[in-house]
Structure formats: structure tokens, C-alpha cells
Coordinates of N, CA and C and ligand atoms in Angstrom, one line a residue:
M1 N -56.0 110.2 42.5 CA -56.2 111.7 42.3 C -56.8 111.8 40.9
S2 N -57.6 112.8 40.7 CA -58.2 113.0 39.4 C -57.4 113.9 38.5
L3 N -57.6 113.8 37.2 CA -57.0 114.7 36.2 C -57.2 116.2 36.6
E4 N -58.4 116.5 37.0 CA -58.7 117.9 37.4 C -57.8 118.4 38.6
E5 N -57.6 117.5 39.5 CA -56.8 117.9 40.7 C -55.4 118.1 40.3
I6 N -54.8 117.2 39.5 CA -53.5 117.4 39.0 C -53.3 118.7 38.2
K7 N -54.3 119.0 37.4 CA -54.2 120.2 36.6 C -54.2 121.4 37.5
A8 N -55.1 121.3 38.6 CA -55.1 122.4 39.5 C -53.8 122.6 40.3
R9 N -53.2 121.5 40.6 CA -51.9 121.6 41.3 C -50.8 122.1 40.4
I10 N -50.9 121.8 39.1 CA -49.9 122.4 38.1 C -50.1 123.9 38.0
R11 N -51.4 124.3 37.9 CA -51.6 125.7 37.8 C -51.1 126.5 39.1
A12 N -51.4 125.9 40.2 CA -51.0 126.5 41.5 C -49.4 126.6 41.6
A13 N -48.8 125.5 41.2 CA -47.3 125.5 41.2 C -46.7 126.6 40.3
A14 N -47.3 126.7 39.1 CA -46.8 127.7 38.1 C -47.0 129.1 38.7
K15 N -48.2 129.3 39.2 CA -48.5 130.7 39.7 C -47.5 131.0 40.8
S16 N -47.3 130.1 41.8 CA -46.4 130.4 42.9 C -45.0 130.6 42.4
A17 N -44.6 130.1 41.2 CA -43.3 130.3 40.7 C -43.3 131.6 39.8
G18 N -44.4 132.3 39.7 CA -44.5 133.5 38.9 C -44.5 133.1 37.4
R19 N -45.0 131.9 37.1 CA -45.0 131.5 35.7 C -46.4 131.4 35.2
D20 N -46.6 131.5 33.8 CA -47.8 131.3 33.2 C -48.2 129.9 33.2
P21 N -49.4 129.5 33.8 CA -49.8 128.1 33.9 C -49.8 127.4 32.5
D22 N -50.1 128.2 31.5 CA -50.2 127.6 30.1 C -48.8 127.2 29.6
S23 N -47.7 127.6 30.3 CA -46.4 127.3 29.8 C -46.0 125.9 30.3
V24 N -46.9 125.2 31.0 CA -46.6 123.8 31.4 C -47.5 122.8 30.8
T25 N -47.0 121.9 30.0 CA -47.8 120.9 29.4 C -47.8 119.6 30.3
L26 N -49.0 119.1 30.5 CA -49.2 117.9 31.3 C -49.2 116.7 30.3
I27 N -48.1 115.9 30.4 CA -48.1 114.6 29.7 C -48.6 113.5 30.6
A28 N -49.8 113.0 30.3 CA -50.4 111.9 31.1 C -49.7 110.6 30.7
V29 N -48.9 110.0 31.6 CA -48.2 108.8 31.2 C -49.0 107.5 31.4
S30 N -49.4 107.0 30.2 CA -50.4 105.9 30.2 C -49.8 104.5 30.1
K31 N -48.5 104.4 30.1 CA -47.9 103.1 30.0 C -48.4 102.1 31.1
L32 N -48.6 100.9 30.6 CA -49.1 99.8 31.5 C -50.4 100.1 32.3
Q33 N -51.2 101.0 31.7 CA -52.5 101.3 32.4 C -53.6 100.6 31.6
P34 N -54.6 100.1 32.3 CA -55.7 99.5 31.6 C -56.4 100.5 30.6
D35 N -56.8 100.0 29.5 CA -57.4 100.9 28.5 C -58.6 101.7 29.1
A36 N -59.4 101.2 30.0 CA -60.5 101.9 30.5 C -60.1 103.2 31.2
R37 N -59.0 103.1 31.9 CA -58.5 104.3 32.6 C -58.0 105.4 31.6
V38 N -57.4 104.9 30.6 CA -56.8 105.9 29.6 C -58.0 106.5 28.8
E39 N -59.0 105.7 28.5 CA -60.2 106.2 27.8 C -60.9 107.2 28.7
A40 N -61.0 107.0 30.0 CA -61.7 108.0 30.8 C -61.0 109.4 30.7
V41 N -59.7 109.4 30.7 CA -58.9 110.6 30.6 C -59.1 111.3 29.2
L42 N -59.2 110.4 28.2 CA -59.5 111.0 26.8 C -60.9 111.6 26.8
E43 N -61.9 110.9 27.5 CA -63.2 111.4 27.5 C -63.3 112.7 28.2
D44 N -62.4 112.9 29.2 CA -62.3 114.2 29.9 C -61.8 115.3 29.1
G45 N -61.3 115.0 27.9 CA -60.8 116.0 27.0 C -59.3 116.1 26.9
H46 N -58.6 115.3 27.7 CA -57.1 115.5 27.7 C -56.5 114.8 26.5
R47 N -55.5 115.4 25.9 CA -54.9 114.9 24.7 C -53.4 114.6 24.6
S48 N -52.7 115.0 25.6 CA -51.2 114.8 25.6 C -50.9 113.5 26.5
F49 N -50.3 112.5 25.9 CA -50.0 111.3 26.6 C -48.6 110.9 26.4
G50 N -48.0 110.1 27.3 CA -46.7 109.6 27.2 C -46.7 108.1 27.3
E51 N -45.8 107.5 26.5 CA -45.6 106.0 26.6 C -44.1 105.8 26.6
N52 N -43.6 104.7 27.2 CA -42.2 104.5 27.2 C -41.8 103.4 26.3
R53 N -42.7 102.7 25.7 CA -42.3 101.6 24.7 C -43.1 101.8 23.4
V54 N -42.3 101.7 22.3 CA -42.9 101.8 21.0 C -43.9 100.7 20.7
Q55 N -43.5 99.5 21.1 CA -44.4 98.4 20.9 C -45.8 98.5 21.6
E56 N -45.7 98.9 22.8 CA -46.9 99.1 23.6 C -47.8 100.2 23.0
A57 N -47.1 101.3 22.6 CA -47.9 102.4 22.0 C -48.6 101.9 20.7
A58 N -47.8 101.2 19.9 CA -48.4 100.7 18.6 C -49.6 99.8 18.9
G59 N -49.6 99.1 20.0 CA -50.8 98.2 20.3 C -52.0 98.9 20.7
K60 N -51.9 100.2 21.2 CA -53.2 100.8 21.7 C -53.5 102.1 21.0
W61 N -52.5 102.9 20.6 CA -52.9 104.3 20.2 C -53.5 104.4 18.9
P62 N -53.2 103.6 17.9 CA -54.0 103.7 16.6 C -55.5 103.6 16.8
D63 N -55.9 102.7 17.7 CA -57.3 102.5 18.0 C -57.9 103.8 18.7
F64 N -57.2 104.2 19.7 CA -57.7 105.4 20.4 C -57.8 106.6 19.4
R65 N -56.8 106.7 18.5 CA -56.8 107.8 17.6 C -58.0 107.8 16.6
E66 N -58.5 106.6 16.4 CA -59.6 106.5 15.5 C -60.8 107.1 16.1
R67 N -60.8 107.1 17.5 CA -62.0 107.6 18.2 C -61.8 108.9 18.8
F68 N -60.6 109.4 19.0 CA -60.4 110.7 19.6 C -59.4 111.5 18.7
D69 N -59.8 112.7 18.4 CA -59.0 113.6 17.5 C -57.9 114.3 18.3
G70 N -56.9 114.7 17.7 CA -55.9 115.6 18.2 C -55.0 115.0 19.3
V71 N -54.8 113.7 19.3 CA -53.9 113.1 20.3 C -52.5 113.5 20.1
D72 N -51.8 113.9 21.1 CA -50.4 114.3 21.0 C -49.6 113.3 21.9
L73 N -48.8 112.4 21.2 CA -48.2 111.3 21.9 C -46.7 111.5 22.0
H74 N -46.2 111.3 23.3 CA -44.8 111.6 23.6 C -44.1 110.3 23.9
L75 N -42.9 110.0 23.2 CA -42.1 108.8 23.6 C -41.2 109.3 24.7
I76 N -41.3 108.7 25.9 CA -40.5 109.1 27.0 C -39.5 108.0 27.5
G77 N -39.5 106.8 26.8 CA -38.6 105.7 27.1 C -37.6 105.6 26.0
P78 N -36.6 104.7 26.3 CA -35.5 104.5 25.3 C -36.0 104.2 23.9
L79 N -35.2 104.7 23.0 CA -35.5 104.5 21.5 C -34.3 103.8 20.9
Q80 N -34.6 102.6 20.3 CA -33.6 101.9 19.5 C -33.6 102.4 18.1
S81 N -32.4 102.4 17.4 CA -32.4 102.8 16.0 C -33.3 102.1 15.1
N82 N -33.5 100.8 15.3 CA -34.3 100.0 14.4 C -35.8 100.2 14.7
K83 N -36.2 101.0 15.7 CA -37.6 101.4 15.9 C -37.9 102.8 15.5
V84 N -36.9 103.5 15.0 CA -37.2 104.9 14.7 C -38.3 105.2 13.7
R85 N -38.3 104.4 12.7 CA -39.3 104.7 11.6 C -40.7 104.4 12.2
Q86 N -40.9 103.3 12.9 CA -42.2 103.0 13.5 C -42.6 104.1 14.5
A87 N -41.6 104.5 15.3 CA -41.9 105.5 16.3 C -42.3 106.8 15.7
M88 N -41.7 107.2 14.5 CA -42.1 108.4 13.9 C -43.5 108.4 13.4
G89 N -44.1 107.2 13.1 CA -45.5 107.2 12.7 C -46.4 107.3 13.9
L90 N -45.9 107.2 15.1 CA -46.8 107.1 16.3 C -46.7 108.4 17.1
F91 N -45.5 108.9 17.3 CA -45.2 110.0 18.3 C -45.0 111.4 17.7
Q92 N -45.4 112.4 18.4 CA -45.2 113.8 18.0 C -43.9 114.3 18.7
A93 N -43.4 113.6 19.7 CA -42.2 114.1 20.3 C -41.4 112.9 20.8
F94 N -40.1 113.0 20.7 CA -39.1 112.0 21.3 C -38.4 112.7 22.5
H95 N -38.5 112.1 23.7 CA -37.9 112.8 24.8 C -36.6 112.1 25.2
S96 N -36.1 111.1 24.5 CA -35.1 110.3 24.9 C -33.9 110.1 24.0
V97 N -33.6 111.2 23.2 CA -32.5 111.2 22.3 C -31.2 111.4 23.1
D98 N -30.3 110.4 23.1 CA -29.2 110.5 24.0 C -27.8 110.1 23.4
R99 N -27.8 109.9 22.1 CA -26.5 109.6 21.5 C -26.4 110.1 20.1
P100 N -25.3 110.5 19.6 CA -25.1 111.0 18.2 C -25.7 110.1 17.1
K101 N -25.4 108.8 17.3 CA -25.8 107.8 16.3 C -27.3 107.8 16.1
L102 N -28.0 107.9 17.2 CA -29.5 107.9 17.2 C -30.0 109.2 16.6
A103 N -29.3 110.3 16.9 CA -29.7 111.6 16.3 C -29.5 111.5 14.8
R104 N -28.5 110.9 14.3 CA -28.2 110.8 12.9 C -29.3 109.9 12.2
T105 N -29.6 108.8 12.9 CA -30.6 107.9 12.3 C -32.0 108.7 12.2
I106 N -32.3 109.4 13.2 CA -33.6 110.2 13.2 C -33.6 111.2 12.1
A107 N -32.5 111.9 11.9 CA -32.4 112.9 10.8 C -32.5 112.3 9.5
R108 N -31.9 111.1 9.3 CA -32.0 110.4 8.0 C -33.4 110.0 7.7
I109 N -34.1 109.3 8.7 CA -35.4 108.8 8.4 C -36.4 110.0 8.3
A110 N -36.2 111.1 9.1 CA -37.1 112.3 8.9 C -37.0 112.8 7.5
Q111 N -35.8 112.8 6.9 CA -35.7 113.2 5.5 C -36.6 112.4 4.6
E112 N -36.5 111.1 4.8 CA -37.2 110.1 4.0 C -38.7 110.3 4.2
E113 N -39.1 110.5 5.5 CA -40.6 110.5 5.8 C -41.2 111.9 5.5
G114 N -40.3 112.9 5.5 CA -40.8 114.3 5.3 C -41.4 114.9 6.5
H115 N -41.2 114.4 7.7 CA -41.6 115.0 8.9 C -40.8 114.5 10.1
C116 N -40.7 115.2 11.2 CA -39.9 114.8 12.3 C -40.6 115.2 13.6
P117 N -40.6 114.3 14.6 CA -41.2 114.7 15.9 C -40.3 115.8 16.6
D118 N -40.8 116.5 17.5 CA -40.1 117.4 18.4 C -39.0 116.5 19.1
I119 N -37.9 117.1 19.3 CA -36.8 116.3 19.9 C -36.4 116.9 21.3
F120 N -36.2 116.1 22.3 CA -35.6 116.4 23.6 C -34.4 115.5 23.8
V121 N -33.3 116.1 24.2 CA -32.1 115.3 24.6 C -32.3 114.9 26.0
Q122 N -32.1 113.6 26.2 CA -32.2 113.1 27.6 C -30.8 113.1 28.3
V123 N -30.8 113.8 29.4 CA -29.5 114.0 30.2 C -29.5 113.1 31.4
N124 N -28.5 112.3 31.6 CA -28.3 111.4 32.7 C -27.7 112.3 33.8
T125 N -28.5 113.1 34.5 CA -28.0 114.1 35.4 C -27.3 113.5 36.6
G126 N -27.7 112.3 37.0 CA -27.1 111.6 38.1 C -25.9 110.7 37.7
E127 N -25.6 110.7 36.4 CA -24.5 109.9 35.9 C -24.6 108.4 36.4
E128 N -25.8 107.9 36.4 CA -26.0 106.5 36.8 C -25.7 105.5 35.7
D129 N -25.0 104.5 36.0 CA -24.6 103.5 35.0 C -25.7 102.9 34.3
Q130 N -26.8 102.6 35.1 CA -27.9 101.8 34.5 C -28.9 102.7 33.8
K131 N -28.7 104.0 33.8 CA -29.7 104.8 33.3 C -29.4 105.4 31.9
A132 N -30.4 105.5 31.0 CA -30.2 106.2 29.7 C -29.8 107.6 29.9
G133 N -29.4 108.3 28.8 CA -29.2 109.7 28.9 C -27.7 110.0 28.6
V134 N -27.5 111.2 28.0 CA -26.1 111.6 27.8 C -25.5 112.2 29.1
P135 N -24.3 112.0 29.4 CA -23.7 112.6 30.6 C -23.7 114.1 30.5
P136 N -23.9 114.9 31.6 CA -23.9 116.3 31.5 C -22.7 116.9 30.7
A137 N -21.6 116.3 30.9 CA -20.4 116.9 30.2 C -20.4 116.7 28.7
K138 N -21.2 115.8 28.2 CA -21.3 115.6 26.8 C -22.5 116.2 26.1
T139 N -23.3 116.8 27.0 CA -24.6 117.3 26.5 C -24.5 118.4 25.4
D140 N -23.6 119.4 25.7 CA -23.5 120.5 24.8 C -23.1 120.0 23.4
A141 N -22.2 119.0 23.3 CA -21.8 118.4 22.0 C -23.0 117.8 21.3
L142 N -23.8 117.0 22.1 CA -24.9 116.4 21.4 C -26.0 117.4 20.9
V143 N -26.2 118.4 21.7 CA -27.1 119.5 21.3 C -26.6 120.1 20.0
E144 N -25.3 120.4 19.9 CA -24.7 120.9 18.7 C -24.9 120.0 17.5
E145 N -24.7 118.7 17.8 CA -24.9 117.7 16.7 C -26.3 117.7 16.2
C146 N -27.3 117.8 17.1 CA -28.7 117.8 16.7 C -29.0 119.0 15.9
R147 N -28.4 120.2 16.3 CA -28.6 121.4 15.5 C -28.0 121.3 14.1
A148 N -26.8 120.7 14.1 CA -26.1 120.6 12.8 C -27.0 119.7 11.8
L149 N -27.7 118.7 12.4 CA -28.5 117.8 11.6 C -29.9 118.5 11.3
D150 N -30.1 119.7 11.8 CA -31.4 120.4 11.6 C -32.6 119.7 12.2
L151 N -32.4 119.0 13.3 CA -33.5 118.4 14.0 C -34.3 119.4 14.8
P152 N -35.6 119.3 14.9 CA -36.4 120.2 15.7 C -36.2 120.0 17.2
L153 N -35.0 120.5 17.6 CA -34.7 120.3 19.0 C -35.4 121.3 19.9
R154 N -36.2 120.8 20.9 CA -37.0 121.7 21.7 C -36.4 121.9 23.1
G155 N -35.7 120.9 23.6 CA -35.2 121.0 25.0 C -34.5 119.8 25.5
L156 N -34.5 119.7 26.8 CA -33.8 118.6 27.5 C -34.7 117.9 28.4
M157 N -34.4 116.6 28.8 CA -35.2 115.8 29.6 C -34.3 115.1 30.6
C158 N -34.8 114.9 31.9 CA -34.1 114.1 32.8 C -35.0 113.3 33.7
I159 N -34.5 112.2 34.3 CA -35.1 111.4 35.3 C -34.1 111.3 36.5
P160 N -34.4 112.1 37.5 CA -33.4 112.1 38.7 C -33.3 110.7 39.3
P161 N -32.1 110.4 39.9 CA -31.9 109.2 40.7 C -33.0 109.1 41.8
V162 N -33.5 107.9 42.0 CA -34.6 107.8 43.0 C -34.2 108.3 44.4
E163 N -33.0 108.0 44.8 CA -32.6 108.3 46.2 C -32.1 109.7 46.4
E164 N -32.1 110.5 45.4 CA -31.5 111.9 45.6 C -32.6 112.9 45.5
E165 N -32.3 114.1 46.0 CA -33.2 115.3 46.0 C -33.4 115.7 44.5
P166 N -34.6 115.5 44.0 CA -34.8 115.8 42.6 C -34.5 117.3 42.2
S167 N -34.8 118.2 43.1 CA -34.7 119.6 42.7 C -33.2 120.0 42.3
L168 N -32.2 119.3 42.8 CA -30.9 119.5 42.4 C -30.7 119.1 40.9
H169 N -31.3 118.0 40.6 CA -31.2 117.6 39.2 C -32.0 118.5 38.2
F170 N -33.2 118.9 38.7 CA -33.9 119.9 37.9 C -33.2 121.1 37.6
A171 N -32.5 121.6 38.7 CA -31.7 122.9 38.6 C -30.5 122.7 37.6
L172 N -29.9 121.5 37.7 CA -28.8 121.2 36.7 C -29.3 121.2 35.3
L173 N -30.4 120.5 35.1 CA -31.0 120.4 33.7 C -31.3 121.8 33.2
A174 N -31.9 122.6 34.1 CA -32.3 124.0 33.7 C -31.0 124.8 33.3
K175 N -30.0 124.6 34.0 CA -28.7 125.3 33.8 C -28.1 124.9 32.4
I176 N -28.1 123.6 32.1 CA -27.6 123.1 30.9 C -28.4 123.6 29.7
A177 N -29.8 123.6 29.9 CA -30.7 124.1 28.8 C -30.4 125.6 28.6
E178 N -30.3 126.3 29.7 CA -30.1 127.8 29.5 C -28.8 128.1 28.7
R179 N -27.8 127.5 29.1 CA -26.5 127.8 28.4 C -26.5 127.4 26.9
N180 N -27.4 126.5 26.6 CA -27.6 126.1 25.2 C -28.7 126.7 24.5
G181 N -29.4 127.7 25.2 CA -30.5 128.4 24.5 C -31.7 127.6 24.2
L182 N -31.9 126.5 25.0 CA -33.1 125.6 24.8 C -34.2 126.0 25.7
P183 N -35.4 126.2 25.2 CA -36.6 126.6 26.0 C -37.3 125.4 26.7
G184 N -37.2 124.2 26.2 CA -38.0 123.1 26.8 C -37.3 122.4 27.9
L185 N -38.1 122.0 28.9 CA -37.6 121.2 30.0 C -38.6 120.2 30.4
S186 N -38.3 118.9 30.0 CA -39.2 117.8 30.3 C -38.7 117.1 31.6
M187 N -39.3 117.5 32.7 CA -38.9 117.0 34.0 C -40.0 117.1 35.0
G188 N -40.0 116.2 36.0 CA -41.1 116.1 37.0 C -42.0 115.0 36.7
M189 N -42.3 114.1 37.7 CA -43.2 113.0 37.6 C -44.2 113.1 38.8
S190 N -44.9 112.0 39.1 CA -46.0 112.1 40.1 C -45.5 112.7 41.4
G191 N -44.3 112.3 41.8 CA -43.9 112.6 43.2 C -43.2 114.0 43.3
D192 N -42.9 114.6 42.1 CA -42.0 115.8 42.2 C -42.3 116.9 41.1
F193 N -43.5 116.8 40.5 CA -43.8 117.7 39.4 C -43.9 119.2 39.9
E194 N -44.3 119.4 41.1 CA -44.4 120.8 41.6 C -43.0 121.4 41.7
S195 N -42.1 120.6 42.3 CA -40.7 121.1 42.4 C -40.1 121.3 41.0
A196 N -40.4 120.5 40.0 CA -39.9 120.6 38.7 C -40.5 121.9 38.1
I197 N -41.7 122.2 38.3 CA -42.3 123.5 37.8 C -41.7 124.7 38.4
A198 N -41.3 124.6 39.7 CA -40.6 125.7 40.3 C -39.3 125.9 39.7
Q199 N -38.7 124.9 39.1 CA -37.4 125.0 38.4 C -37.5 125.3 36.9
G200 N -38.7 125.4 36.4 CA -38.9 125.8 35.0 C -39.4 124.7 34.1
A201 N -39.9 123.6 34.6 CA -40.4 122.5 33.7 C -41.4 123.0 32.8
T202 N -41.3 122.7 31.5 CA -42.3 123.0 30.5 C -43.2 121.8 30.2
H203 N -42.7 120.6 30.5 CA -43.4 119.3 30.2 C -43.2 118.5 31.5
V204 N -44.3 118.2 32.2 CA -44.3 117.3 33.3 C -44.9 116.0 32.9
R205 N -44.3 114.9 33.3 CA -44.7 113.5 32.9 C -45.3 112.8 34.1
V206 N -46.6 112.8 34.2 CA -47.3 112.3 35.4 C -48.1 111.1 35.0
G207 N -47.8 110.0 35.7 CA -48.5 108.7 35.4 C -49.4 108.3 36.5
S208 N -48.8 107.7 37.6 CA -49.6 107.0 38.6 C -50.5 108.0 39.4
A209 N -50.1 109.3 39.5 CA -50.9 110.2 40.2 C -52.3 110.5 39.5
I210 N -52.3 110.3 38.2 CA -53.5 110.5 37.5 C -54.3 109.1 37.4
F211 N -53.6 108.1 37.0 CA -54.3 106.8 36.6 C -54.3 105.8 37.7
G212 N -53.5 106.0 38.8 CA -53.4 105.0 39.8 C -52.2 104.1 39.5
A213 N -52.0 103.1 40.4 CA -50.8 102.2 40.3 C -50.9 101.4 38.9
R214 N -49.7 101.2 38.4 CA -49.6 100.5 37.1 C -49.7 99.0 37.3
D215 N -50.1 98.3 36.2 CA -49.8 96.8 36.2 C -48.3 96.6 36.2
A216 N -47.9 95.5 36.7 CA -46.5 95.2 36.7 C -46.0 95.1 35.3
G217 N -44.8 95.7 35.0 CA -44.3 95.7 33.7 C -43.5 94.5 33.4
Ligands
LIG1 C1 -43.2 106.0 34.0 C2 -42.6 107.3 33.7 C3 -43.1 108.5 34.2 C4 -44.3 108.6 35.1 O1 -44.1 108.1 36.4 P1 -45.1 108.3 37.6 O2 -44.3 108.2 38.8 O3 -46.1 107.2 37.5 O4 -45.7 109.7 37.4 C5 -42.4 109.7 33.9 N1 -41.3 109.7 33.1 C6 -40.8 108.5 32.6 C7 -39.6 108.6 31.8 C8 -41.4 107.3 32.9 O5 -40.9 106.2 32.4

């Protein structure tokens, strides 16, 4: 599917939910994609991209940035404390803040660097053992901690369990965001972004539907 088709589907989903299409940001997830495909999307004028590994992003985005202005890069995968400084030099948003210690490390390094990416707290809505994210019951406390640290907290992020109906998880994330007064909702991927938009997604993370199947990671 082309970038234009995905954008048209996003606009249609927003309209049918009675929402402004401009309230949904499309993050094109370029992890493990051949450079030529990413370049084609940059040539089309798209500028918001997502990567889930700091190392992989460091290997390709500095070069793309020399050739394309205004790239907005989102870290959507796990972040280790020892990678925070490097990640701050690459990304405009972190979508995977899921523990107080990481929030404190980000706050400290942001002070030293004089800038901080937008922050999303990742919620493990399915309470899966193997998945990153703060459990729903501990989310309010982590949100409070991020605010106490003065982090630029924009919203919440989730990745629903593969075998469950995603809209239930999107609704739960929206509910937790609302009770915390958070406007941003990073949710929805290739298979379910329209349902996420119906539930209020402000950032959809779409990879394979734009670029095609990924190389094996
Ligand atoms: C890979 C990835 C995506 C994109 O997945 P697709 O199914 O290819 O759209 C979205 N979010 C996260 C966190 C990812 O790791």
C-alpha cells in the first residue's frame, strides 16, 4: 500500500469518528526496512518516522538528515538508561517511558543537555509478562512522577496483545489518559490504526502497511 493510501485511510477514519484529520500524526515505522524504501517515503515529503532501536536509528538517520530537512524521529521501542543520552541526540519523542528510574535518568540528562524529547508513558494494557510498559494500576503514579520531574509529558502509548481485540486496549488507554488529563494517545499499527483513531489515537505507528514486509530482525 502506498503512503498516500494510508494517509487517505487515516483521514477517512478521523472524519467518521468526527475528528479533525490533522489531529492524527502518522509515524512511518522504518525499522528493519531497506534504505531505498525509506528514502522513497522521504522523497514523497513525509517527515515523521519511528524506530525501535537506538543503535539502528544511529546507523541511518544522521545520513538521511543531512539530505532531508525537518525529520521528526520517534523512539517506539525499549529504552535502556545507558542509551538515554545518545537517544536524546537522535529522537524528538520517546514513546516507551515505563519506569520511574528511567524517567529520573531522562530528567537528569535533559538538564545537562538543555533539551528534552516529548515523552509518552508506555502502558502494558494486557499485563503481559514479556512486554514492556507500566501496568495500568501503576500508571497514574508514573505520570505523577514524570510531572514532578517537569518532563514534557504528552501522553500514553500501548501495544495490545496480539491475540486480543485491540479496541478494548485502546479504550483502556484512552480512559487512563483522560483521567490524567493527557492529550496524546500513541496507539494503532498497520492492522488496527483505524480502530485506534476511532478511540482517539493522536499518533499511529504504521510500518509494514507503508513499506512492505520487514527484513527479519
Ligand atoms: C514495529 C512496530 C510498529 C509497526 O508495526 P506494523 O505492524 O509494521 O505497522 C508499531 N509500533 C511498535 C512499537 C513497533 O515496534
